[in-house]
PDB file of C-alpha atoms and ligand atoms in Angstrom:
ATOM      1  CA  MET A   6     171.526  48.504 102.807  1.00  0.00           C
ATOM      2  CA  ALA A   7     172.765  46.039 100.284  1.00  0.00           C
ATOM      3  CA  ARG A   8     174.297  47.460  97.117  1.00  0.00           C
ATOM      4  CA  ILE A   9     175.455  46.232  93.776  1.00  0.00           C
ATOM      5  CA  VAL A  10     179.030  47.437  93.292  1.00  0.00           C
ATOM      6  CA  ALA A  11     179.927  45.963  89.936  1.00  0.00           C
ATOM      7  CA  GLY A  12     178.892  43.803  87.059  1.00  0.00           C
ATOM      8  CA  ILE A  13     180.848  41.178  85.385  1.00  0.00           C
ATOM      9  CA  GLY A  14     180.304  39.804  81.869  1.00  0.00           C
ATOM     10  CA  SER A  15     181.963  36.506  81.039  1.00  0.00           C
ATOM     11  CA  SER A  16     181.582  33.773  78.480  1.00  0.00           C
ATOM     12  CA  HIS A  17     180.869  30.300  79.979  1.00  0.00           C
ATOM     13  CA  VAL A  18     182.355  28.012  77.335  1.00  0.00           C
ATOM     14  CA  PRO A  19     182.103  24.378  78.720  1.00  0.00           C
ATOM     15  CA  ALA A  20     185.600  23.475  77.249  1.00  0.00           C
ATOM     16  CA  ILE A  21     187.125  26.123  79.561  1.00  0.00           C
ATOM     17  CA  GLY A  22     185.735  24.024  82.512  1.00  0.00           C
ATOM     18  CA  ALA A  23     187.240  20.842  81.080  1.00  0.00           C
ATOM     19  CA  ALA A  24     190.572  22.647  80.694  1.00  0.00           C
ATOM     20  CA  ILE A  25     190.618  23.589  84.317  1.00  0.00           C
ATOM     21  CA  ASP A  26     189.372  20.222  85.495  1.00  0.00           C
ATOM     22  CA  ASN A  27     192.050  18.395  83.399  1.00  0.00           C
ATOM     23  CA  ASN A  28     194.917  20.726  84.380  1.00  0.00           C
ATOM     24  CA  LYS A  29     195.371  22.146  80.854  1.00  0.00           C
ATOM     25  CA  THR A  30     195.450  25.792  81.682  1.00  0.00           C
ATOM     26  CA  GLU A  31     199.129  26.144  81.008  1.00  0.00           C
ATOM     27  CA  GLU A  32     198.918  24.696  77.609  1.00  0.00           C
ATOM     28  CA  PRO A  33     199.567  27.497  75.006  1.00  0.00           C
ATOM     29  CA  TYR A  34     196.015  27.256  73.521  1.00  0.00           C
ATOM     30  CA  TRP A  35     194.449  27.627  76.981  1.00  0.00           C
ATOM     31  CA  LYS A  36     197.031  29.924  78.536  1.00  0.00           C
ATOM     32  CA  ARG A  37     195.846  32.677  76.013  1.00  0.00           C
ATOM     33  CA  VAL A  38     192.307  32.403  77.514  1.00  0.00           C
ATOM     34  CA  PHE A  39     193.203  32.072  81.185  1.00  0.00           C
ATOM     35  CA  SER A  40     195.783  34.769  81.153  1.00  0.00           C
ATOM     36  CA  GLY A  41     193.102  37.193  80.195  1.00  0.00           C
ATOM     37  CA  PHE A  42     191.364  36.641  83.562  1.00  0.00           C
ATOM     38  CA  GLU A  43     194.361  37.049  85.835  1.00  0.00           C
ATOM     39  CA  LYS A  44     193.727  40.785  86.562  1.00  0.00           C
ATOM     40  CA  SER A  45     190.013  39.918  86.971  1.00  0.00           C
ATOM     41  CA  GLN A  46     190.725  37.394  89.735  1.00  0.00           C
ATOM     42  CA  ALA A  47     193.033  39.992  91.443  1.00  0.00           C
ATOM     43  CA  TRP A  48     190.176  42.456  91.179  1.00  0.00           C
ATOM     44  CA  MET A  49     187.791  39.940  92.573  1.00  0.00           C
ATOM     45  CA  ARG A  50     190.118  39.179  95.584  1.00  0.00           C
ATOM     46  CA  GLU A  51     190.265  42.876  96.340  1.00  0.00           C
ATOM     47  CA  THR A  52     186.633  43.563  95.926  1.00  0.00           C
ATOM     48  CA  LYS A  53     185.579  40.639  98.125  1.00  0.00           C
ATOM     49  CA  PRO A  54     181.860  40.596  97.434  1.00  0.00           C
ATOM     50  CA  ASP A  55     179.496  39.248 100.069  1.00  0.00           C
ATOM     51  CA  VAL A  56     177.212  37.712  97.572  1.00  0.00           C
ATOM     52  CA  ALA A  57     177.251  37.167  93.769  1.00  0.00           C
ATOM     53  CA  ILE A  58     174.118  37.025  91.590  1.00  0.00           C
ATOM     54  CA  ILE A  59     174.927  34.971  88.574  1.00  0.00           C
ATOM     55  CA  VAL A  60     172.818  35.178  85.507  1.00  0.00           C
ATOM     56  CA  TYR A  61     173.333  32.162  83.290  1.00  0.00           C
ATOM     57  CA  ASN A  62     171.517  29.561  81.289  1.00  0.00           C
ATOM     58  CA  ASP A  63     170.946  25.970  82.080  1.00  0.00           C
ATOM     59  CA  HIS A  64     171.887  23.559  79.246  1.00  0.00           C
ATOM     60  CA  ALA A  65     169.348  20.795  79.729  1.00  0.00           C
ATOM     61  CA  SER A  66     170.918  19.994  83.166  1.00  0.00           C
ATOM     62  CA  ALA A  67     168.395  21.199  85.697  1.00  0.00           C
ATOM     63  CA  PHE A  68     165.656  21.675  83.142  1.00  0.00           C
ATOM     64  CA  SER A  69     164.539  20.098  79.897  1.00  0.00           C
ATOM     65  CA  VAL A  70     161.876  20.604  77.215  1.00  0.00           C
ATOM     66  CA  ASP A  71     159.402  19.329  79.869  1.00  0.00           C
ATOM     67  CA  LEU A  72     159.914  22.444  81.806  1.00  0.00           C
ATOM     68  CA  ILE A  73     161.171  25.784  80.420  1.00  0.00           C
ATOM     69  CA  PRO A  74     161.095  28.697  82.855  1.00  0.00           C
ATOM     70  CA  THR A  75     161.977  32.039  81.239  1.00  0.00           C
ATOM     71  CA  PHE A  76     163.675  33.311  84.502  1.00  0.00           C
ATOM     72  CA  ALA A  77     164.351  30.943  87.378  1.00  0.00           C
ATOM     73  CA  LEU A  78     165.738  32.249  90.573  1.00  0.00           C
ATOM     74  CA  GLY A  79     167.730  29.945  92.929  1.00  0.00           C
ATOM     75  CA  CYS A  80     166.476  30.422  96.458  1.00  0.00           C
ATOM     76  CA  ALA A  81     167.954  27.265  97.973  1.00  0.00           C
ATOM     77  CA  ALA A  82     170.730  26.987 100.597  1.00  0.00           C
ATOM     78  CA  GLU A  83     172.938  25.158  98.205  1.00  0.00           C
ATOM     79  CA  PHE A  84     173.276  24.141  94.459  1.00  0.00           C
ATOM     80  CA  PRO A  85     175.208  20.980  93.700  1.00  0.00           C
ATOM     81  CA  PRO A  86     177.190  20.827  90.364  1.00  0.00           C
ATOM     82  CA  ALA A  87     175.095  18.995  87.753  1.00  0.00           C
ATOM     83  CA  ASP A  88     176.268  15.837  85.929  1.00  0.00           C
ATOM     84  CA  GLU A  89     176.543  16.947  82.335  1.00  0.00           C
ATOM     85  CA  GLY A  90     177.536  13.634  80.898  1.00  0.00           C
ATOM     86  CA  TRP A  91     181.039  13.115  82.397  1.00  0.00           C
ATOM     87  CA  GLY A  92     180.023  13.248  85.994  1.00  0.00           C
ATOM     88  CA  PRO A  93     179.655  16.468  88.041  1.00  0.00           C
ATOM     89  CA  ARG A  94     182.483  18.948  87.660  1.00  0.00           C
ATOM     90  CA  PRO A  95     185.032  18.625  90.516  1.00  0.00           C
ATOM     91  CA  VAL A  96     183.988  21.989  92.057  1.00  0.00           C
ATOM     92  CA  PRO A  97     182.547  22.793  95.435  1.00  0.00           C
ATOM     93  CA  VAL A  98     178.731  22.734  96.003  1.00  0.00           C
ATOM     94  CA  VAL A  99     177.637  26.293  95.535  1.00  0.00           C
ATOM     95  CA  GLN A 100     176.303  27.888  98.734  1.00  0.00           C
ATOM     96  CA  GLY A 101     173.298  30.041  98.166  1.00  0.00           C
ATOM     97  CA  HIS A 102     171.877  33.085 100.039  1.00  0.00           C
ATOM     98  CA  PRO A 103     168.117  32.123 100.616  1.00  0.00           C
ATOM     99  CA  THR A 104     167.223  35.210 102.519  1.00  0.00           C
ATOM    100  CA  LEU A 105     168.475  37.710  99.956  1.00  0.00           C
ATOM    101  CA  ALA A 106     167.268  35.479  97.177  1.00  0.00           C
ATOM    102  CA  SER A 107     163.712  35.270  98.727  1.00  0.00           C
ATOM    103  CA  HIS A 108     163.804  39.034  99.161  1.00  0.00           C
ATOM    104  CA  ILE A 109     164.660  39.526  95.542  1.00  0.00           C
ATOM    105  CA  ALA A 110     162.012  37.034  94.436  1.00  0.00           C
ATOM    106  CA  GLN A 111     159.349  39.009  96.388  1.00  0.00           C
ATOM    107  CA  SER A 112     160.393  42.315  95.295  1.00  0.00           C
ATOM    108  CA  VAL A 113     160.762  41.506  91.588  1.00  0.00           C
ATOM    109  CA  ILE A 114     157.544  39.475  91.472  1.00  0.00           C
ATOM    110  CA  LEU A 115     155.667  42.319  93.179  1.00  0.00           C
ATOM    111  CA  ASP A 116     157.238  44.478  90.393  1.00  0.00           C
ATOM    112  CA  GLU A 117     155.451  42.283  87.909  1.00  0.00           C
ATOM    113  CA  PHE A 118     158.300  40.053  86.786  1.00  0.00           C
ATOM    114  CA  ASP A 119     157.070  36.451  86.928  1.00  0.00           C
ATOM    115  CA  LEU A 120     160.088  34.535  88.227  1.00  0.00           C
ATOM    116  CA  THR A 121     160.129  30.857  88.771  1.00  0.00           C
ATOM    117  CA  ILE A 122     161.416  30.150  92.257  1.00  0.00           C
ATOM    118  CA  CYS A 123     163.761  27.184  92.571  1.00  0.00           C
ATOM    119  CA  ASN A 124     164.267  25.746  96.076  1.00  0.00           C
ATOM    120  CA  LYS A 125     166.250  22.795  94.626  1.00  0.00           C
ATOM    121  CA  MET A 126     168.437  23.017  91.582  1.00  0.00           C
ATOM    122  CA  GLU A 127     171.651  21.659  90.188  1.00  0.00           C
ATOM    123  CA  VAL A 128     173.917  24.125  88.331  1.00  0.00           C
ATOM    124  CA  ASP A 129     175.896  23.335  85.179  1.00  0.00           C
ATOM    125  CA  HIS A 130     178.913  24.832  83.403  1.00  0.00           C
ATOM    126  CA  GLY A 131     176.900  27.976  82.592  1.00  0.00           C
ATOM    127  CA  MET A 132     177.464  29.074  86.089  1.00  0.00           C
ATOM    128  CA  THR A 133     180.499  27.177  87.324  1.00  0.00           C
ATOM    129  CA  VAL A 134     182.838  28.091  84.536  1.00  0.00           C
ATOM    130  CA  PRO A 135     182.448  31.916  85.033  1.00  0.00           C
ATOM    131  CA  MET A 136     182.990  31.315  88.803  1.00  0.00           C
ATOM    132  CA  ASN A 137     186.223  29.502  88.080  1.00  0.00           C
ATOM    133  CA  LEU A 138     187.334  32.371  85.768  1.00  0.00           C
ATOM    134  CA  LEU A 139     186.673  35.055  88.276  1.00  0.00           C
ATOM    135  CA  PHE A 140     187.369  33.111  91.585  1.00  0.00           C
ATOM    136  CA  GLY A 141     190.065  30.763  90.342  1.00  0.00           C
ATOM    137  CA  LYS A 142     190.213  26.962  90.677  1.00  0.00           C
ATOM    138  CA  VAL A 143     188.722  25.953  93.940  1.00  0.00           C
ATOM    139  CA  ASP A 144     189.282  22.493  95.480  1.00  0.00           C
ATOM    140  CA  LYS A 145     186.120  20.350  95.381  1.00  0.00           C
ATOM    141  CA  ASN A 146     186.325  19.888  99.185  1.00  0.00           C
ATOM    142  CA  SER A 147     186.818  23.581  99.862  1.00  0.00           C
ATOM    143  CA  HIS A 148     184.413  26.476  99.535  1.00  0.00           C
ATOM    144  CA  TRP A 149     183.691  29.188  96.944  1.00  0.00           C
ATOM    145  CA  PRO A 150     184.654  32.589  98.310  1.00  0.00           C
ATOM    146  CA  CYS A 151     181.062  33.827  98.630  1.00  0.00           C
ATOM    147  CA  PRO A 152     177.489  32.672  98.416  1.00  0.00           C
ATOM    148  CA  VAL A 153     175.802  32.828  94.972  1.00  0.00           C
ATOM    149  CA  ILE A 154     172.225  33.467  93.934  1.00  0.00           C
ATOM    150  CA  PRO A 155     171.688  31.704  90.566  1.00  0.00           C
ATOM    151  CA  LEU A 156     169.386  33.173  88.006  1.00  0.00           C
ATOM    152  CA  ALA A 157     168.801  30.913  85.033  1.00  0.00           C
ATOM    153  CA  VAL A 158     167.381  32.353  81.903  1.00  0.00           C
ATOM    154  CA  ASN A 159     165.863  30.427  78.975  1.00  0.00           C
ATOM    155  CA  VAL A 160     167.915  31.156  75.925  1.00  0.00           C
ATOM    156  CA  VAL A 161     167.886  27.624  74.723  1.00  0.00           C
ATOM    157  CA  MET A 162     164.276  27.122  73.428  1.00  0.00           C
ATOM    158  CA  TYR A 163     162.388  29.675  71.507  1.00  0.00           C
ATOM    159  CA  PRO A 164     161.064  32.096  72.621  1.00  0.00           C
ATOM    160  CA  PRO A 165     163.804  33.621  74.928  1.00  0.00           C
ATOM    161  CA  PRO A 166     163.120  36.971  76.640  1.00  0.00           C
ATOM    162  CA  THR A 167     163.829  40.123  74.823  1.00  0.00           C
ATOM    163  CA  GLY A 168     166.908  42.186  75.581  1.00  0.00           C
ATOM    164  CA  HIS A 169     164.664  44.962  76.845  1.00  0.00           C
ATOM    165  CA  ARG A 170     162.871  42.585  79.243  1.00  0.00           C
ATOM    166  CA  CYS A 171     166.304  41.404  80.458  1.00  0.00           C
ATOM    167  CA  PHE A 172     167.513  44.996  80.997  1.00  0.00           C
ATOM    168  CA  MET A 173     164.304  45.882  82.974  1.00  0.00           C
ATOM    169  CA  LEU A 174     164.700  42.810  85.105  1.00  0.00           C
ATOM    170  CA  GLY A 175     168.200  43.936  85.926  1.00  0.00           C
ATOM    171  CA  ARG A 176     166.699  47.270  87.025  1.00  0.00           C
ATOM    172  CA  ALA A 177     164.063  45.431  89.261  1.00  0.00           C
ATOM    173  CA  ILE A 178     166.906  43.288  90.793  1.00  0.00           C
ATOM    174  CA  ARG A 179     168.896  46.404  91.682  1.00  0.00           C
ATOM    175  CA  LYS A 180     165.844  47.869  93.336  1.00  0.00           C
ATOM    176  CA  ALA A 181     165.359  44.634  95.244  1.00  0.00           C
ATOM    177  CA  VAL A 182     168.927  44.486  96.331  1.00  0.00           C
ATOM    178  CA  GLU A 183     168.890  48.140  97.473  1.00  0.00           C
ATOM    179  CA  SER A 184     165.872  47.552  99.634  1.00  0.00           C
ATOM    180  CA  TYR A 185     167.547  44.683 101.573  1.00  0.00           C
ATOM    181  CA  PRO A 186     168.396  45.985 105.034  1.00  0.00           C
ATOM    182  CA  GLU A 187     171.733  44.209 105.575  1.00  0.00           C
ATOM    183  CA  ASP A 188     174.884  45.837 104.512  1.00  0.00           C
ATOM    184  CA  LEU A 189     176.030  43.428 101.769  1.00  0.00           C
ATOM    185  CA  LYS A 190     178.378  44.085  98.885  1.00  0.00           C
ATOM    186  CA  VAL A 191     176.822  42.384  95.819  1.00  0.00           C
ATOM    187  CA  VAL A 192     178.275  41.669  92.397  1.00  0.00           C
ATOM    188  CA  ILE A 193     176.229  40.546  89.473  1.00  0.00           C
ATOM    189  CA  PHE A 194     177.439  38.329  86.609  1.00  0.00           C
ATOM    190  CA  GLY A 195     175.968  38.195  83.140  1.00  0.00           C
ATOM    191  CA  THR A 196     177.250  35.074  81.306  1.00  0.00           C
ATOM    192  CA  GLY A 197     177.264  33.395  77.952  1.00  0.00           C
ATOM    193  CA  GLY A 198     178.308  34.317  74.436  1.00  0.00           C
ATOM    194  CA  LEU A 199     179.919  35.913  72.776  1.00  0.00           C
ATOM    195  CA  SER A 200     179.312  35.082  69.088  1.00  0.00           C
ATOM    196  CA  HIS A 201     179.095  31.430  68.455  1.00  0.00           C
ATOM    197  CA  GLN A 202     177.042  28.836  66.626  1.00  0.00           C
ATOM    198  CA  ILE A 203     177.605  25.105  67.607  1.00  0.00           C
ATOM    199  CA  SER A 204     175.619  23.344  64.790  1.00  0.00           C
ATOM    200  CA  GLY A 205     174.153  23.762  61.295  1.00  0.00           C
ATOM    201  CA  PRO A 206     175.816  25.203  58.145  1.00  0.00           C
ATOM    202  CA  ARG A 207     177.154  28.172  59.934  1.00  0.00           C
ATOM    203  CA  ALA A 208     178.795  26.146  62.797  1.00  0.00           C
ATOM    204  CA  GLY A 209     181.968  27.824  64.012  1.00  0.00           C
ATOM    205  CA  LEU A 210     180.588  31.252  63.227  1.00  0.00           C
ATOM    206  CA  ILE A 211     182.479  34.090  65.096  1.00  0.00           C
ATOM    207  CA  ASN A 212     181.838  37.811  64.438  1.00  0.00           C
ATOM    208  CA  SER A 213     184.464  39.793  66.420  1.00  0.00           C
ATOM    209  CA  LYS A 214     183.330  43.101  64.975  1.00  0.00           C
ATOM    210  CA  TRP A 215     179.732  42.540  66.351  1.00  0.00           C
ATOM    211  CA  ASP A 216     181.148  41.279  69.741  1.00  0.00           C
ATOM    212  CA  LYS A 217     183.471  44.285  70.172  1.00  0.00           C
ATOM    213  CA  ALA A 218     180.684  46.777  69.335  1.00  0.00           C
ATOM    214  CA  PHE A 219     178.416  44.945  71.778  1.00  0.00           C
ATOM    215  CA  LEU A 220     181.055  45.407  74.557  1.00  0.00           C
ATOM    216  CA  ASP A 221     181.525  49.092  73.682  1.00  0.00           C
ATOM    217  CA  ASN A 222     177.807  49.762  73.887  1.00  0.00           C
ATOM    218  CA  LEU A 223     177.432  47.698  77.018  1.00  0.00           C
ATOM    219  CA  SER A 224     179.996  49.878  78.754  1.00  0.00           C
ATOM    220  CA  LYS A 225     178.876  53.325  77.331  1.00  0.00           C
ATOM    221  CA  ASP A 226     175.419  53.125  75.771  1.00  0.00           C
ATOM    222  CA  PRO A 227     173.406  50.099  76.780  1.00  0.00           C
ATOM    223  CA  GLN A 228     170.190  51.540  75.554  1.00  0.00           C
ATOM    224  CA  LYS A 229     171.375  50.829  71.981  1.00  0.00           C
ATOM    225  CA  LEU A 230     171.584  47.057  72.888  1.00  0.00           C
ATOM    226  CA  VAL A 231     168.104  46.767  74.426  1.00  0.00           C
ATOM    227  CA  LYS A 232     166.529  47.432  71.090  1.00  0.00           C
ATOM    228  CA  ILE A 233     168.283  44.524  69.241  1.00  0.00           C
ATOM    229  CA  PRO A 234     165.796  42.063  68.016  1.00  0.00           C
ATOM    230  CA  HIS A 235     166.458  38.300  68.417  1.00  0.00           C
ATOM    231  CA  VAL A 236     166.865  37.902  64.713  1.00  0.00           C
ATOM    232  CA  ASP A 237     169.913  40.180  64.789  1.00  0.00           C
ATOM    233  CA  TYR A 238     171.660  38.127  67.357  1.00  0.00           C
ATOM    234  CA  MET A 239     170.994  35.024  65.320  1.00  0.00           C
ATOM    235  CA  ARG A 240     172.219  36.565  62.050  1.00  0.00           C
ATOM    236  CA  GLU A 241     175.287  38.475  63.463  1.00  0.00           C
ATOM    237  CA  ALA A 242     176.256  36.392  66.399  1.00  0.00           C
ATOM    238  CA  GLY A 243     175.122  32.918  65.592  1.00  0.00           C
ATOM    239  CA  ALA A 244     172.250  30.873  66.926  1.00  0.00           C
ATOM    240  CA  GLU A 245     173.903  30.532  70.395  1.00  0.00           C
ATOM    241  CA  GLY A 246     174.864  34.326  70.402  1.00  0.00           C
ATOM    242  CA  ILE A 247     171.324  34.843  71.730  1.00  0.00           C
ATOM    243  CA  GLU A 248     172.999  34.138  75.168  1.00  0.00           C
ATOM    244  CA  MET A 249     174.201  37.727  75.096  1.00  0.00           C
ATOM    245  CA  VAL A 250     170.817  38.957  76.183  1.00  0.00           C
ATOM    246  CA  MET A 251     171.728  37.674  79.657  1.00  0.00           C
ATOM    247  CA  TRP A 252     174.524  40.316  79.860  1.00  0.00           C
ATOM    248  CA  LEU A 253     171.791  42.940  79.730  1.00  0.00           C
ATOM    249  CA  ILE A 254     170.343  41.705  83.016  1.00  0.00           C
ATOM    250  CA  MET A 255     173.695  42.501  84.597  1.00  0.00           C
ATOM    251  CA  ARG A 256     173.931  45.814  82.824  1.00  0.00           C
ATOM    252  CA  GLY A 257     170.336  46.820  83.802  1.00  0.00           C
ATOM    253  CA  ALA A 258     171.347  46.238  87.410  1.00  0.00           C
ATOM    254  CA  LEU A 259     174.099  48.871  87.141  1.00  0.00           C
ATOM    255  CA  ASP A 260     173.955  52.646  87.084  1.00  0.00           C
ATOM    256  CA  ASP A 261     173.517  54.360  83.581  1.00  0.00           C
ATOM    257  CA  LYS A 262     177.150  55.567  83.800  1.00  0.00           C
ATOM    258  CA  VAL A 263     179.618  53.096  84.952  1.00  0.00           C
ATOM    259  CA  ASP A 264     183.492  52.818  85.026  1.00  0.00           C
ATOM    260  CA  GLU A 265     184.872  50.036  82.747  1.00  0.00           C
ATOM    261  CA  VAL A 266     187.373  48.417  85.058  1.00  0.00           C
ATOM    262  CA  TYR A 267     188.716  45.693  82.577  1.00  0.00           C
ATOM    263  CA  ARG A 268     187.939  44.073  79.372  1.00  0.00           C
ATOM    264  CA  PHE A 269     189.340  40.972  77.547  1.00  0.00           C
ATOM    265  CA  TYR A 270     188.443  39.389  74.205  1.00  0.00           C
ATOM    266  CA  THR A 271     189.984  36.485  72.492  1.00  0.00           C
ATOM    267  CA  VAL A 272     189.008  34.000  69.771  1.00  0.00           C
ATOM    268  CA  PRO A 273     188.505  31.187  69.735  1.00  0.00           C
ATOM    269  CA  ALA A 274     187.976  28.908  72.837  1.00  0.00           C
ATOM    270  CA  SER A 275     186.509  25.738  71.577  1.00  0.00           C
ATOM    271  CA  ASN A 276     184.395  27.290  68.751  1.00  0.00           C
ATOM    272  CA  THR A 277     183.323  30.399  70.675  1.00  0.00           C
ATOM    273  CA  ALA A 278     184.473  33.951  70.994  1.00  0.00           C
ATOM    274  CA  VAL A 279     185.414  34.682  74.663  1.00  0.00           C
ATOM    275  CA  GLY A 280     184.410  37.988  75.958  1.00  0.00           C
ATOM    276  CA  HIS A 281     184.747  39.400  79.404  1.00  0.00           C
ATOM    277  CA  ILE A 282     184.241  42.797  80.983  1.00  0.00           C
ATOM    278  CA  ILE A 283     184.088  44.288  84.536  1.00  0.00           C
ATOM    279  CA  LEU A 284     181.955  47.443  85.016  1.00  0.00           C
ATOM    280  CA  ALA A 285     181.790  49.166  88.258  1.00  0.00           C
ATOM    281  CA  ASN A 286     179.301  51.430  89.742  1.00  0.00           C
ATOM    282  CA  ARG A 287     180.699  54.726  90.926  1.00  0.00           C
ATOM    283  CA  PRO A 288     180.551  55.099  94.637  1.00  0.00           C
ATOM    284  CA  ARG A 289     177.594  57.307  95.631  1.00  0.00           C
ATOM    285  CA  ALA A 290     179.845  59.899  97.388  1.00  0.00           C
ATOM    286  CA  ALA A 291     181.984  59.906  94.209  1.00  0.00           C
ATOM    287  CA  HIS A 292     178.864  60.725  92.203  1.00  0.00           C
ATOM    288  CA  ARG A 293     178.661  63.978  93.975  1.00  0.00           C
ATOM    289  CA  ARG A 294     182.316  64.694  93.437  1.00  0.00           C
ATOM    290  CA  THR A 295     182.105  63.792  89.690  1.00  0.00           C
ATOM    291  CA  ALA A 296     179.516  66.513  89.096  1.00  0.00           C
ATOM    292  CA  PRO A 297     181.118  69.535  90.657  1.00  0.00           C
ATOM    293  CA  GLY A 298     179.749  72.008  88.084  1.00  0.00           C
ATOM    294  CA  VAL A 299     176.192  71.129  89.020  1.00  0.00           C
ATOM    295  CA  HIS A 300     176.797  71.623  92.677  1.00  0.00           C
ATOM    296  CA  LYS A 301     178.793  74.832  92.109  1.00  0.00           C
ATOM    297  CA  ARG A 302     175.995  76.157  90.042  1.00  0.00           C
ATOM    298  CA  SER A 303     173.372  75.276  92.654  1.00  0.00           C
ATOM    299  CA  ALA A 304     175.610  76.744  95.441  1.00  0.00           C
ATOM    300  CA  ALA A 305     176.016  79.977  93.494  1.00  0.00           C
ATOM    301  CA  ARG A 306     172.229  80.081  92.856  1.00  0.00           C
ATOM    302  CA  LYS A 307     171.512  79.642  96.556  1.00  0.00           C
ATOM    303  CA  ALA A 308     173.953  82.337  97.441  1.00  0.00           C
ATOM    304  CA  LYS A 309     172.239  84.813  95.097  1.00  0.00           C
ATOM    305  CA  ALA A 310     168.741  83.929  96.297  1.00  0.00           C
ATOM    306  CA  PRO A 311     168.191  86.781  98.727  1.00  0.00           C
ATOM    307  CA  ALA A 312     169.399  89.281  96.012  1.00  0.00           C
ATOM    308  CA  ARG A 313     167.007  87.696  93.532  1.00  0.00           C
ATOM    309  CA  ARG A 314     164.096  87.847  95.996  1.00  0.00           C
ATOM    310  CA  ALA A 315     164.863  91.479  96.794  1.00  0.00           C
ATOM    311  CA  ALA A 316     164.891  92.324  93.054  1.00  0.00           C
ATOM    312  CA  ALA A 317     161.620  90.524  92.592  1.00  0.00           C
ATOM    313  CA  ARG A 318     160.090  92.458  95.454  1.00  0.00           C
ATOM    314  CA  ALA A 319     161.333  95.679  93.987  1.00  0.00           C
ATOM    315  CA  LYS A 320     159.818  94.699  90.524  1.00  0.00           C
ATOM    316  CA  VAL A 321     156.453  93.931  92.098  1.00  0.00           C
ATOM    317  CA  HIS A 322     156.644  97.267  93.972  1.00  0.00           C
ATOM    318  CA  SER A 323     157.469  99.132  90.842  1.00  0.00           C
ATOM    319  CA  VAL A 324     154.644  97.548  88.803  1.00  0.00           C
ATOM    320  CA  ARG A 325     152.172  98.302  91.662  1.00  0.00           C
ATOM    321  CA  SER A 326     153.361 101.820  92.038  1.00  0.00           C
TER     322      SER A 326
HETATM  323 FE1  FE2 B  13     175.828  28.433  77.129  1.00  0.00          FE
END
C-alpha cells in the first residue's frame, strides 16, 4: 500500500526562484535563505520519496479570473513550467503520476470533496520554488527526482477555502493514498506564506510572532489552527498570509502526532517571511513501541483474565447460593 511518510511546509517566494535561476544563491542576502534548506535537501535525498503531492496556489498562470477552481488536482502525465512574464523558469518539465492522481481524485470526490481535475496544466513558482528548495537546483534538461501530483488551491480570489476544509481534505487525501495498492513512499508539501502583504498601506507586513506560533501549533496542536477565520490571517499575517491555509492540507494528511524533523525561519526574502518545516509520520511499528504502557497493561489484563473469570463465577455462585 502507498503511504504518506512526511509533510513539508515551505514558502514559495518567487524571488527565491529568480535567485536560483540567476545564480545568486551565494550572495549574502540569499545565502541566509538557502543555507536554511541544506539539511532539508539532505533529508530529502535520504528519504527518496516515490511521489510528492505538492499543494500550492497558482498565481494567474494556469488560471485567471475567468476560471477559479477552489481545489484543482493535476492528473496529467506532465506539467510544463509556466511563463510568468519573463519566460518559463529554466527547470525541468514536472512529471506527474496519473494513476495515483486519478485514484486520489476518485477517492476524494467520492468522499464528497469536489475537486477540479486538470488533465493539462502549467505550473508556476508556487510549485517549482519549493521543489528547488527541497530537491536543489536541477538542470532544465535533466529530471526532477520524483513524479509530482500538483494540487492547486484558490487563495488568490475571495472566497478561499477555510482552514478546516483544507485540513479535512488532507485527511481525505491520506485515506486515498493509503487505499492505493502499490507500495509507494509519498511526501506531501504545503506551500506559501508565511506572513506577507504585497500591496496596499500595509505592504511589507511581517509578523514573526504569529508565524512562529503557527509553526508550533502545526507541529503539536493543529486543531488550534483549523479554527482560525480568514479575517485573522488577513489581520495578523497580511493579505497574502491566507496562503498558510494550504499548509493545513499537508498537516491533515499526517498523523495526529508527528515528529518534527526540522524547522527554519528567516525574514525577509523579498518582502516575505520564509518558513519551513518537516514533519514525519512515525513508522507504524514504532507506534506500537511508543506506547509500551498501553500494551503492558493490556498484556497484564489478558494474563489475569482466567483469575477474573473464576472470581466472577465464584461471585455468581455465592449470590445464587
Ligand atoms: Fe504565492
